[in-house]
Coordinates of C-alpha atoms and ligand atoms in Angstrom, one line a residue:
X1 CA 17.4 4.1 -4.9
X2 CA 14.9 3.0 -2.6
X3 CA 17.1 0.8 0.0
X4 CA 15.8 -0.4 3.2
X5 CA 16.5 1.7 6.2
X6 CA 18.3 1.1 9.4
X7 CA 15.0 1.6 10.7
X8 CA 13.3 -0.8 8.4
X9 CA 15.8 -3.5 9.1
X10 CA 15.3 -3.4 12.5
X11 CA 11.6 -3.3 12.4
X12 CA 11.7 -6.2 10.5
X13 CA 13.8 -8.2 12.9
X14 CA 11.2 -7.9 15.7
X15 CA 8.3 -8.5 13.1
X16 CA 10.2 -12.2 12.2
X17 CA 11.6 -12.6 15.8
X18 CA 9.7 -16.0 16.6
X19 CA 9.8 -17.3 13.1
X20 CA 13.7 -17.5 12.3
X21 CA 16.4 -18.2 14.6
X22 CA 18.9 -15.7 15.9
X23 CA 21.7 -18.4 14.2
X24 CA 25.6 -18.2 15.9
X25 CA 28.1 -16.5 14.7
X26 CA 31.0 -19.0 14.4
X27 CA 34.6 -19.3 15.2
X28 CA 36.6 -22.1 13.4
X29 CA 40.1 -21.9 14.0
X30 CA 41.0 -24.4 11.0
X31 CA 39.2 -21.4 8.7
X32 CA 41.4 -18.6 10.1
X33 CA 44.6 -20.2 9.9
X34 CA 44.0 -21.2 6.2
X35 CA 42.6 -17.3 5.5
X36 CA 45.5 -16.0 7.8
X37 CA 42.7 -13.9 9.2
X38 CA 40.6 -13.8 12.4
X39 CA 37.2 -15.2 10.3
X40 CA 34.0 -15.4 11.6
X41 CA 31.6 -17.8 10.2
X42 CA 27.7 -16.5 10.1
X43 CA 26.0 -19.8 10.4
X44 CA 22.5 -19.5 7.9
X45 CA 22.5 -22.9 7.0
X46 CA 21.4 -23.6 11.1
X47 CA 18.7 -21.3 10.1
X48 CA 15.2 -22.6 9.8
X49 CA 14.5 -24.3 6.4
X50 CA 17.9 -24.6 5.7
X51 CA 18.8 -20.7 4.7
X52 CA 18.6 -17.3 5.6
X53 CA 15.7 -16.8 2.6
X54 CA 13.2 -17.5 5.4
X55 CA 14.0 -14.4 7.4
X56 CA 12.9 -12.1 4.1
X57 CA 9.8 -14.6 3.2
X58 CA 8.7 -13.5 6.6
X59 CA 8.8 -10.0 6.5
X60 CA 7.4 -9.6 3.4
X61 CA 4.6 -12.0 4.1
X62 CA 4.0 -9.9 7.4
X63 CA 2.7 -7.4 5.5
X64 CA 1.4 -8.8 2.6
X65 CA -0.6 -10.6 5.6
X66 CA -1.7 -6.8 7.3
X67 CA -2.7 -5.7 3.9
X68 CA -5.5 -8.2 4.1
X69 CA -3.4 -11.3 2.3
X70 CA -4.6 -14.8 3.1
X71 CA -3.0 -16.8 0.6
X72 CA -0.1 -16.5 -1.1
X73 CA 2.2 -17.7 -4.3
X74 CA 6.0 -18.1 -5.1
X75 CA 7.8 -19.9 -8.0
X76 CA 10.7 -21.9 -7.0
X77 CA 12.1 -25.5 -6.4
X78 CA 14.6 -24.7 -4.0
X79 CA 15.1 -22.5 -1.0
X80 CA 12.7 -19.4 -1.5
X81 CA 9.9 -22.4 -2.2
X82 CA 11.0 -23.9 1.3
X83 CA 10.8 -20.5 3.0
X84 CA 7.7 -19.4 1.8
X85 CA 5.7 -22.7 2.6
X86 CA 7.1 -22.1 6.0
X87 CA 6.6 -19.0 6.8
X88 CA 3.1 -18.8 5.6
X89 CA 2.3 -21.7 8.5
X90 CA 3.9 -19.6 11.0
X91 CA 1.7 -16.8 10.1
X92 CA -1.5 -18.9 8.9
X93 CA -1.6 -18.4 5.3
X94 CA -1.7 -20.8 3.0
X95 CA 0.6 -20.9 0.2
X96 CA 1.1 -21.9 -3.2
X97 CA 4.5 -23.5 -4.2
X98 CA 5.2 -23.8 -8.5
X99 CA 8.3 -26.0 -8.6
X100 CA 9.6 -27.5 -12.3
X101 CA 9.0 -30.9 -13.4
X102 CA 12.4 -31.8 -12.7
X103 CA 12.4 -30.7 -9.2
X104 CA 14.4 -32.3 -6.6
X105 CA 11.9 -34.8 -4.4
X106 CA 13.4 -34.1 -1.2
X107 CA 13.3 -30.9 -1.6
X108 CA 9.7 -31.0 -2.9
X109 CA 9.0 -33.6 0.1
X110 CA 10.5 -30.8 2.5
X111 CA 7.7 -28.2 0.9
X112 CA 4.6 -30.2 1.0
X113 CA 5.7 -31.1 4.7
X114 CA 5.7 -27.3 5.9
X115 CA 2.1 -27.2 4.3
X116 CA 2.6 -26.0 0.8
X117 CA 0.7 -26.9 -1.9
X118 CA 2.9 -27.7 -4.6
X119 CA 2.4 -27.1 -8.4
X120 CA 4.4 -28.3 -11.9
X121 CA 5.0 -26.4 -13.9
X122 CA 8.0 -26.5 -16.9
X123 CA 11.1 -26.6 -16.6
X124 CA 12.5 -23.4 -17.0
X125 CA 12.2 -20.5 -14.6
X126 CA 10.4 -18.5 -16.8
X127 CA 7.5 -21.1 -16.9
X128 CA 7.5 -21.1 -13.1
X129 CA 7.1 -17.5 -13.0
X130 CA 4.5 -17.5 -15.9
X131 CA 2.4 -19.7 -14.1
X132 CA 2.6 -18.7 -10.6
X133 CA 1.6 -15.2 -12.2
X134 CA -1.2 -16.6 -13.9
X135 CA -2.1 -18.0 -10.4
X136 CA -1.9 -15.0 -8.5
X137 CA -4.5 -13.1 -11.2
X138 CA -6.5 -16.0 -11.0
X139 CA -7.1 -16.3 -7.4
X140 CA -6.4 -12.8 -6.7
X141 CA -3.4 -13.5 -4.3
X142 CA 0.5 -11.8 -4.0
X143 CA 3.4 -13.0 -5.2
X144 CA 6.1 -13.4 -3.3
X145 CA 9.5 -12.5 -5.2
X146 CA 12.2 -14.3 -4.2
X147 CA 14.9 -11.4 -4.1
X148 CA 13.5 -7.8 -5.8
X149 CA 11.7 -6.3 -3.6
X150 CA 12.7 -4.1 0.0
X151 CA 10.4 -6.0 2.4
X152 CA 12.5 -9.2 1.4
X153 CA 15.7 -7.1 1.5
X154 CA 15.0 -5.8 5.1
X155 CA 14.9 -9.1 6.2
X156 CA 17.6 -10.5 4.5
X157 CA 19.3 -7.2 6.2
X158 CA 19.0 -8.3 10.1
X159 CA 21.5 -10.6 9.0
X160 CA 23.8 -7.9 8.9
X161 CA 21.9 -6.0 12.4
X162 CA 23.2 -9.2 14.0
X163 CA 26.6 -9.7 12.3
X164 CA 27.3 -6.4 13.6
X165 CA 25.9 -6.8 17.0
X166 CA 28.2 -10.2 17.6
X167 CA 31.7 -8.8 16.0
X168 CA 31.9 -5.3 16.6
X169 CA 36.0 -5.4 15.4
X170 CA 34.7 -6.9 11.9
X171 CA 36.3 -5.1 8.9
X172 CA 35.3 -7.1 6.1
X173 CA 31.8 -9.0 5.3
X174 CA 31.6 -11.3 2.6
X175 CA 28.3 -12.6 1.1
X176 CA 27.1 -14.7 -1.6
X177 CA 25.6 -13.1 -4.4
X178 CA 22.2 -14.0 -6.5
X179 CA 20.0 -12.2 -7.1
X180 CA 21.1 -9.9 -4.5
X181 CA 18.5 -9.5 -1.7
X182 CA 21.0 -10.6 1.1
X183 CA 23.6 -8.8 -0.4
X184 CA 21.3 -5.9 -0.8
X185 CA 19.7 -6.1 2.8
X186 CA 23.1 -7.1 4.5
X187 CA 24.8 -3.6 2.6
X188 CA 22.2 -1.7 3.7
X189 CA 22.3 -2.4 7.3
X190 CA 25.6 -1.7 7.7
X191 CA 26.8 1.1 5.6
X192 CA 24.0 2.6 7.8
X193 CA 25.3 1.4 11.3
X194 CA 29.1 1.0 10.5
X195 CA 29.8 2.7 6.9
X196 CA 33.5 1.8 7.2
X197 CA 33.2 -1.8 7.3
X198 CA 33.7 -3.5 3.4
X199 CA 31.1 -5.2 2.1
X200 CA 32.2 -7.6 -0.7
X201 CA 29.7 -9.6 -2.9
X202 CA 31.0 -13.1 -3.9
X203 CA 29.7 -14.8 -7.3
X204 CA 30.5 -18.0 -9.6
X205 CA 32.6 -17.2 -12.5
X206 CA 30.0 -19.0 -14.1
X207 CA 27.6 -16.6 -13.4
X208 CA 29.2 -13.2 -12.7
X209 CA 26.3 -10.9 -13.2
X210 CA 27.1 -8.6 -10.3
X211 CA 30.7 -7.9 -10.8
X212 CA 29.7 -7.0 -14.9
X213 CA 27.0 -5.1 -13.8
X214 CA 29.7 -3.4 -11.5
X215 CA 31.8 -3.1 -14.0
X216 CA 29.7 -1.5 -16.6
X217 CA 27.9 0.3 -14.8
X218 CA 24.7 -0.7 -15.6
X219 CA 22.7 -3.5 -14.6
X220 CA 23.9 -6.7 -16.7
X221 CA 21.6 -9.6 -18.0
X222 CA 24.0 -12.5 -18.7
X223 CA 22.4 -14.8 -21.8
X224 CA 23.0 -17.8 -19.7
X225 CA 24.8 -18.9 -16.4
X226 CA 26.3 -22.4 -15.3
X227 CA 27.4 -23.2 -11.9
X228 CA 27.7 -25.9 -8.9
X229 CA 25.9 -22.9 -6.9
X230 CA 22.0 -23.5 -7.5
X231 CA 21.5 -20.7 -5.4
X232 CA 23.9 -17.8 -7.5
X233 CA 22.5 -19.0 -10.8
X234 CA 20.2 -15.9 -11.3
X235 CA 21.0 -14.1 -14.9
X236 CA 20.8 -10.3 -13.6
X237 CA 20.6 -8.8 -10.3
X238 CA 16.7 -7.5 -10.0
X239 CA 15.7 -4.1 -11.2
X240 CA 15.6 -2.8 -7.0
X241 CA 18.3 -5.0 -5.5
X242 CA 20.7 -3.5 -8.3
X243 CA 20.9 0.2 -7.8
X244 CA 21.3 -1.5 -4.0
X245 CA 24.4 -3.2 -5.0
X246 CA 25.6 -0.8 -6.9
X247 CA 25.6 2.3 -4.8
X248 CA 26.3 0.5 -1.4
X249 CA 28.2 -2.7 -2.1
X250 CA 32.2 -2.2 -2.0
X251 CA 33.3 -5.1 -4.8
X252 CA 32.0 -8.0 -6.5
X253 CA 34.2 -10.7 -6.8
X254 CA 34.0 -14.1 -8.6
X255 CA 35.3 -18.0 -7.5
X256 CA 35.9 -20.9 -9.3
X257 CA 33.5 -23.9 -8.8
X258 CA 36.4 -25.7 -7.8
X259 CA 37.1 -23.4 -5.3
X260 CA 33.6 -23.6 -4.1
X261 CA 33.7 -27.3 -3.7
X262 CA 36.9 -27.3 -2.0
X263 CA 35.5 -24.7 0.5
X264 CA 32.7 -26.6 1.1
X265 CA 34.6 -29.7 1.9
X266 CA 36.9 -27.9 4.5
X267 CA 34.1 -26.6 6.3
X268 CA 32.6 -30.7 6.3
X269 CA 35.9 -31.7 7.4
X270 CA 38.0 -29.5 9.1
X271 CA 34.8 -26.9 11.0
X272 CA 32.4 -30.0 11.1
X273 CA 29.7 -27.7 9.1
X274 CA 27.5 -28.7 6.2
X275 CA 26.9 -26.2 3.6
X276 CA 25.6 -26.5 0.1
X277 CA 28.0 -25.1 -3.0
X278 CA 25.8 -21.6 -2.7
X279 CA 26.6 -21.7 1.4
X280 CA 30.6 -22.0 0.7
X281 CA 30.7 -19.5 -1.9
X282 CA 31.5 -16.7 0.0
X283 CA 34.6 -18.8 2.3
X284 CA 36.2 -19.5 -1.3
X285 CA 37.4 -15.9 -1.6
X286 CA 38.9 -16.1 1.8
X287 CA 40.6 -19.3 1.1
X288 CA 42.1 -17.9 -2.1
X289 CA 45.5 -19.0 -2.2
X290 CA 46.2 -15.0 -2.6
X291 CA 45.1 -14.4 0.8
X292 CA 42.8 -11.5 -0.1
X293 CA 41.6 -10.9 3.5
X294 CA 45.0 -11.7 5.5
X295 CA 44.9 -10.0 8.5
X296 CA 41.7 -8.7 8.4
X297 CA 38.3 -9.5 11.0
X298 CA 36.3 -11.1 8.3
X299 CA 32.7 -12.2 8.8
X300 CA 31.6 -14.9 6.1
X301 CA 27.9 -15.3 5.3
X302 CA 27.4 -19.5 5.2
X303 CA 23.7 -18.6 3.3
X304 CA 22.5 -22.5 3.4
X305 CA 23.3 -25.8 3.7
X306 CA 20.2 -27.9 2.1
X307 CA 22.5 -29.2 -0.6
X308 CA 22.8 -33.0 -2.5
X309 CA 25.2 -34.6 0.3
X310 CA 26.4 -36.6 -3.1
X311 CA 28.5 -33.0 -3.9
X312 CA 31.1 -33.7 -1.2
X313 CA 32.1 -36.8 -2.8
X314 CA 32.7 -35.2 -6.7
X315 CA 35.9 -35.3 -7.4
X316 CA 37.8 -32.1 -7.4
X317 CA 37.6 -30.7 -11.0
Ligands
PLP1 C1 19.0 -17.6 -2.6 C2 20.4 -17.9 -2.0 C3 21.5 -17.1 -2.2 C4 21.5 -15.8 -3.0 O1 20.6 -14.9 -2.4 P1 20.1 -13.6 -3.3 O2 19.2 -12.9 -2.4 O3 19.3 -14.2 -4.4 O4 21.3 -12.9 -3.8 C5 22.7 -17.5 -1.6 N1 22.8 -18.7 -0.9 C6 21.7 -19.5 -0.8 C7 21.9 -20.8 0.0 C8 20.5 -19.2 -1.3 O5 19.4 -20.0 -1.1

């Protein structure tokens, strides 16, 4: 398994230190008393670009950018595509954005703003990937993977370097999973710091690709996957961010799009925070009418908040 290392991680937070934010880590005391727990909210949708994915596109651009790199191209419509584009003007490289034809045009808007070019291409991932491939041989520049690969994990790990450096009684983490770079990254910095401390992956039931891979043993590819949470929808974990998850991640366990809705709500109303349904995931286990974390210093990873402001007004299913 070829995991970042404590090391790694922290390197990497001084190589993006500048570039991402040091976001707080917040106490809502609406959230605890619903969890019966002392919960601590990790705020990444303050982070810059709307999600922690910038703090990965960074590190791994750092050194595709020592190697020589002055261009660079990535294949998504939401908030890897964001990342990337700004990342790549912190560190002045351009970069090259393939987004579906369907893509959002805000969130299109918000890449072509940080300096992007963007492309069309499809609509299905796959014909993203094909063509931002076909790119990168063409022009003879990296791509940059969203998720499977360790320099993105590291960075996605400081997250957990500075979880653990702003809650030293936490016992339990939980974290949205996708692909599974944050989960990956966040596991690995602190079964190496603080091996005691749980760390709990948190999926749709719509797309529950971790906990079967968990469960069998092996790495799962789901035929398809349907959920509120553009950010989990990923059909396997990746071939390096697996063996991550499985060796150092405690549980996987799976909410309800409901549930994800409703915890995104609470945190509108009642902490005053705006999250998108990927963000809140990770809060619907701890609001699980079963209490699964009563009692307990729980840390909750709030991933992003660049969601359609139209969800909070869906009625609840
Ligand atoms: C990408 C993303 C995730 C999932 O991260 P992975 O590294 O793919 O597991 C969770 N939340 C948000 C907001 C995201 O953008």
């Amino acid at each position: 398994m070829i995991r970042p290392t404590r090391e790694e991680i922290r390197e990497a937070a001084g190589r993006i230190f500048g570039v991402v934010r040091r976001t707080p880590l917040l106490a809502s005391a609406s959230v605890s008393e619903r969890a019966e727990a002392t919960v601590r909210l990790k705020a990444e949708h303050l982070q810059r670009t709307g999600s922690f994915k910038v703090r990965g596109a960074a590190n791994a651009l750092a050194f595709l950018v020592q190697d020589g790199a002055r261009a660079v191209v990535t294949a998504s419509s939401g908030n890897h595509g964001q990342a990337v584009a700004y990342a790549a003007r912190a560190l002045g490289v351009s970069a090259r954005v393939v987004v579906p034809t369907t893509a959002n045009p805000l969130k299109v808007a918000a890449i072509s703003a940080y300096g992007a070019t963007v492309e069309y291409a499809g609509v299905t991932s796959q014909d993203r990937l094909e063509r931002a491939e076909a790119i990168a041989r063409a022009e003879g520049i990296p791509f940059l993977p969203p998720y499977d690969d360790v320099t993105v994990m590291a960075g996605q790990g400081t997250v957990g370097l500075e979880i653990l450096g702003d809650f030293a009684e936490v016992e339990t983490v939980l974290v949205p999973v996708g692909g599974g770079g944050l989960i990956g990254g966040i596991a690995a910095a602190i079964k190496a710091t603080a091996p005691r401390v749980r760390v709990l992956g948190v999926e749709p039931e719509g797309a529950p690709k971790a906990s079967r891979s968990k469960a069998a043993g092996t790495r799962v590819i789901l035929p398809s996957t349907e959920t509120v949470a553009d950010g989990l929808r990923a059909l396997a974990l990746g071939v390096h961010t697996w063996p991550v998850v499985e060796s150092l991640v405690d549980e996987v366990v799976t909410v309800s799009d409901a549930a994800i809705l409703d915890a995104m709500r609470f945190l509108a109303i009642r902490a005053k925070q705006l999250v998108e349904p990927s963000g809140a995931a990770a809060l619907a286990w701890a609001l699980n009418p079963a209490r699964p974390v009563a009692g307990q210093n729980v840390a909750v990873v709030l991933s992003g908040g660049n969601g359609d402001p139209a969800l909070l007004s869906r009625e609840p299913v």
